[in-house]
Amino acid sequence: MQKPILDMTAGSRMFWWDKHNPLAIFMDRRRAKFTIPDRSHGRADGTREIDIAPDVQWDWAKDGLPYPDASFSLVVFDPPHLVHAGSKSWLRAKYGVLTDTWREDLRRGMDEAMRVLIPYGIVMFKWNDEQIKLSEVLKAIDRKPIFGDKKAKTHWLVFMKEADK
Ligand SMILES: C[S@@+](CC[C@H](N)C(=O)[O-])C[C@H]1O[C@@H](n2cnc3c(N)ncnc32)[C@H](O)[C@@H]1O
């Protein structure tokens, strides 16, 4: 069966309720295991394992997405939101970091997400304002969400193919 969901920035699948949801393809450019400090869950020694184990290891900023046009109903796009993070920080381990080309990279990511969607398919985009304001990101990707959170620091936005300009 062709799976209807692509998570193109799956990381360790933290926000997935079912981390092995059979409807989804999980993609990330990294494949890695980290031990990070975390007292909220995890082990008695106050650490936690972060396992980044994508189904497909791929860099869409470099190579686009390896799927034909109109392949998915839903694309999940939760890119790193930090340009600065300590080289050994747990934030870097969990979320990855952006480089100086973040504007071009996010734009390519969003263009590719739209390309592989069916007509009126959905991109679920997540952003955190910590270092780069959402308004800058929307300018860089040159698309408009149909709705989503405007005020909180973390934004969950919905874009629809054919309704995003
Ligand atoms: C904010 S994290 C995603 C967290 C994830 N949503 C979760 O629930 O755990 C962003 C992820 O995007 C990946 N990423 C960043 N740029 C990428 C690229 N060009 N191609 C593929 N994956 C990328 C990073 O390696 C990182 O794991």
GROMACS .gro file of C-alpha atoms and ligand atoms in nm:
model
  192
    1MET     CA    1   0.000   0.000   0.000
    2GLN     CA    2   0.122   0.352  -0.079
    3LYS     CA    3   0.134   0.526   0.260
    4PRO     CA    4  -0.067   0.851   0.275
    5ILE     CA    5   0.149   1.038   0.531
    6LEU     CA    6   0.508   1.158   0.499
    7ASP     CA    7   0.688   1.291   0.806
    8MET     CA    8   0.987   1.458   0.641
    9THR     CA    9   1.149   1.567   0.971
   10ALA     CA   10   1.069   1.270   1.195
   11GLY     CA   11   1.356   1.301   1.447
   12SER     CA   12   1.280   1.065   1.736
   13ARG     CA   13   0.903   1.082   1.662
   14MET     CA   14   0.836   1.253   1.998
   15PHE     CA   15   0.503   1.398   1.900
   16TRP     CA   16   0.367   1.083   1.739
   17TRP     CA   17   0.110   0.899   1.952
   18ASP     CA   18   0.196   0.581   1.764
   19LYS     CA   19   0.567   0.594   1.679
   20HIS     CA   20   0.516   0.311   1.429
   21ASN     CA   21   0.197   0.440   1.271
   22PRO     CA   22   0.153   0.212   0.969
   23LEU     CA   23   0.010   0.497   0.758
   24ALA     CA   24   0.331   0.702   0.773
   25ILE     CA   25   0.679   0.708   0.621
   26PHE     CA   26   0.929   0.853   0.869
   27MET     CA   27   1.218   1.045   0.709
   28ASP     CA   28   1.519   1.224   0.856
   29ARG     CA   29   1.866   1.311   0.734
   30ARG     CA   30   2.015   1.179   1.057
   31ARG     CA   31   2.040   0.828   1.194
   32ALA     CA   32   2.176   0.845   1.550
   33LYS     CA   33   2.135   0.754   1.916
   34PHE     CA   34   2.198   1.002   2.198
   35THR     CA   35   2.176   0.992   2.575
   36ILE     CA   36   2.049   1.325   2.710
   37PRO     CA   37   1.977   1.458   3.061
   38ASP     CA   38   1.602   1.426   3.134
   39ARG     CA   39   1.444   1.378   3.474
   40SER     CA   40   1.081   1.379   3.357
   41HIS     CA   41   1.077   1.029   3.209
   42GLY     CA   42   1.335   0.777   3.125
   43ARG     CA   43   1.580   0.619   3.359
   44ALA     CA   44   1.661   0.643   3.731
   45ASP     CA   45   1.997   0.805   3.650
   46GLY     CA   46   1.812   1.109   3.508
   47THR     CA   47   1.894   1.042   3.145
   48ARG     CA   48   1.694   0.943   2.842
   49GLU     CA   49   1.774   0.778   2.510
   50ILE     CA   50   1.694   0.967   2.192
   51ASP     CA   51   1.678   0.730   1.897
   52ILE     CA   52   1.660   0.881   1.551
   53ALA     CA   53   1.581   0.584   1.331
   54PRO     CA   54   1.407   0.697   1.013
   55ASP     CA   55   1.252   0.455   0.762
   56VAL     CA   56   1.417   0.670   0.496
   57GLN     CA   57   1.742   0.856   0.561
   58TRP     CA   58   1.735   1.146   0.319
   59ASP     CA   59   1.823   1.516   0.297
   60TRP     CA   60   1.542   1.703   0.120
   61ALA     CA   61   1.736   2.034   0.132
   62LYS     CA   62   2.004   1.875  -0.083
   63ASP     CA   63   1.812   1.630  -0.298
   64GLY     CA   64   1.442   1.727  -0.285
   65LEU     CA   65   1.196   1.451  -0.188
   66PRO     CA   66   1.235   1.108  -0.351
   67TYR     CA   67   0.865   1.073  -0.445
   68PRO     CA   68   0.660   1.159  -0.752
   69ASP     CA   69   0.413   1.450  -0.756
   70ALA     CA   70   0.082   1.389  -0.577
   71SER     CA   71   0.196   1.095  -0.361
   72PHE     CA   72   0.065   1.192  -0.011
   73SER     CA   73  -0.244   1.335   0.161
   74LEU     CA   74  -0.052   1.475   0.458
   75VAL     CA   75   0.307   1.594   0.498
   76VAL     CA   76   0.445   1.667   0.844
   77PHE     CA   77   0.713   1.939   0.842
   78ASP     CA   78   0.873   2.017   1.179
   79PRO     CA   79   1.218   2.151   1.088
   80PRO     CA   80   1.484   2.251   1.342
   81HIS     CA   81   1.409   2.600   1.473
   82LEU     CA   82   1.751   2.684   1.621
   83VAL     CA   83   2.052   2.832   1.447
   84HIS     CA   84   2.254   2.845   1.769
   85ALA     CA   85   2.276   2.547   2.006
   86GLY     CA   86   2.578   2.422   2.202
   87SER     CA   87   2.771   2.155   2.013
   88LYS     CA   88   2.687   1.899   2.285
   89SER     CA   89   2.349   2.039   2.390
   90TRP     CA   90   2.041   1.815   2.425
   91LEU     CA   91   1.844   2.062   2.212
   92ARG     CA   92   2.083   2.001   1.923
   93ALA     CA   93   2.059   1.624   1.975
   94LYS     CA   94   1.680   1.625   1.984
   95TYR     CA   95   1.595   1.883   1.719
   96GLY     CA   96   1.902   1.934   1.499
   97VAL     CA   97   2.004   2.284   1.391
   98LEU     CA   98   1.960   2.516   1.096
   99THR     CA   99   2.254   2.641   0.892
  100ASP     CA  100   2.315   2.982   0.731
  101THR     CA  101   2.112   2.868   0.430
  102TRP     CA  102   1.798   2.810   0.642
  103ARG     CA  103   1.582   3.040   0.426
  104GLU     CA  104   1.658   2.850   0.104
  105ASP     CA  105   1.640   2.515   0.284
  106LEU     CA  106   1.296   2.578   0.438
  107ARG     CA  107   1.168   2.713   0.110
  108ARG     CA  108   1.288   2.406  -0.077
  109GLY     CA  109   1.141   2.183   0.195
  110MET     CA  110   0.802   2.351   0.170
  111ASP     CA  111   0.805   2.355  -0.213
  112GLU     CA  112   0.887   1.984  -0.213
  113ALA     CA  113   0.619   1.909   0.049
  114MET     CA  114   0.360   2.082  -0.173
  115ARG     CA  115   0.482   1.903  -0.483
  116VAL     CA  116   0.438   1.556  -0.335
  117LEU     CA  117   0.089   1.634  -0.198
  118ILE     CA  118  -0.230   1.544  -0.378
  119PRO     CA  119  -0.454   1.842  -0.466
  120TYR     CA  120  -0.590   1.999  -0.145
  121GLY     CA  121  -0.349   1.790   0.060
  122ILE     CA  122  -0.225   1.928   0.392
  123VAL     CA  123   0.113   2.029   0.531
  124MET     CA  124   0.123   2.035   0.910
  125PHE     CA  125   0.404   2.278   0.992
  126LYS     CA  126   0.545   2.339   1.338
  127TRP     CA  127   0.762   2.633   1.437
  128ASN     CA  128   0.903   2.776   1.759
  129ASP     CA  129   0.985   3.149   1.781
  130GLU     CA  130   1.283   3.111   2.016
  131GLN     CA  131   1.547   3.241   1.771
  132ILE     CA  132   1.368   3.317   1.443
  133LYS     CA  133   1.027   3.481   1.428
  134LEU     CA  134   0.748   3.304   1.243
  135SER     CA  135   0.697   3.612   1.023
  136GLU     CA  136   1.054   3.568   0.889
  137VAL     CA  137   0.989   3.203   0.813
  138LEU     CA  138   0.661   3.275   0.632
  139LYS     CA  139   0.844   3.535   0.425
  140ALA     CA  140   1.121   3.286   0.341
  141ILE     CA  141   0.881   3.011   0.232
  142ASP     CA  142   0.646   3.261   0.061
  143ARG     CA  143   0.327   3.074   0.156
  144LYS     CA  144   0.027   3.146   0.375
  145PRO     CA  145  -0.124   2.900   0.623
  146ILE     CA  146  -0.500   2.853   0.620
  147PHE     CA  147  -0.506   2.856   0.999
  148GLY     CA  148  -0.296   2.798   1.306
  149ASP     CA  149  -0.179   2.942   1.628
  150LYS     CA  150  -0.059   3.306   1.608
  151LYS     CA  151   0.018   3.397   1.964
  152ALA     CA  152   0.196   3.113   2.140
  153LYS     CA  153   0.569   3.068   2.108
  154THR     CA  154   0.517   2.731   1.941
  155HIS     CA  155   0.302   2.752   1.629
  156TRP     CA  156   0.114   2.460   1.473
  157LEU     CA  157   0.009   2.574   1.128
  158VAL     CA  158  -0.193   2.408   0.854
  159PHE     CA  159  -0.115   2.478   0.488
  160MET     CA  160  -0.330   2.342   0.208
  161LYS     CA  161  -0.207   2.276  -0.143
  162GLU     CA  162  -0.376   2.518  -0.386
  163ALA     CA  163  -0.479   2.748  -0.096
  164ASP     CA  164  -0.141   2.868   0.023
  165LYS     CA  165  -0.065   3.187  -0.173
  166LIG     C1  166   1.249   1.954   1.535
  166LIG     S1  167   1.318   1.799   1.489
  166LIG     C2  168   1.175   1.699   1.462
  166LIG     C3  169   1.113   1.646   1.588
  166LIG     C4  170   1.001   1.548   1.559
  166LIG     N1  171   0.886   1.613   1.499
  166LIG     C5  172   0.957   1.472   1.682
  166LIG     O1  173   0.835   1.459   1.706
  166LIG     O2  174   1.045   1.419   1.752
  166LIG     C6  175   1.374   1.829   1.325
  166LIG     C7  176   1.434   1.710   1.253
  166LIG     O3  177   1.450   1.746   1.115
  166LIG     C8  178   1.566   1.684   1.066
  166LIG     N2  179   1.609   1.758   0.946
  166LIG     C9  180   1.656   1.883   0.939
  166LIG     N3  181   1.686   1.916   0.813
  166LIG    C10  182   1.659   1.808   0.736
  166LIG    C11  183   1.673   1.779   0.597
  166LIG     N4  184   1.721   1.872   0.512
  166LIG     N5  185   1.636   1.659   0.552
  166LIG    C12  186   1.586   1.564   0.638
  166LIG     N6  187   1.572   1.585   0.772
  166LIG    C13  188   1.608   1.705   0.821
  166LIG    C14  189   1.664   1.695   1.182
  166LIG     O4  190   1.768   1.599   1.169
  166LIG    C15  191   1.574   1.674   1.303
  166LIG     O5  192   1.576   1.540   1.348
   0.00000   0.00000   0.00000
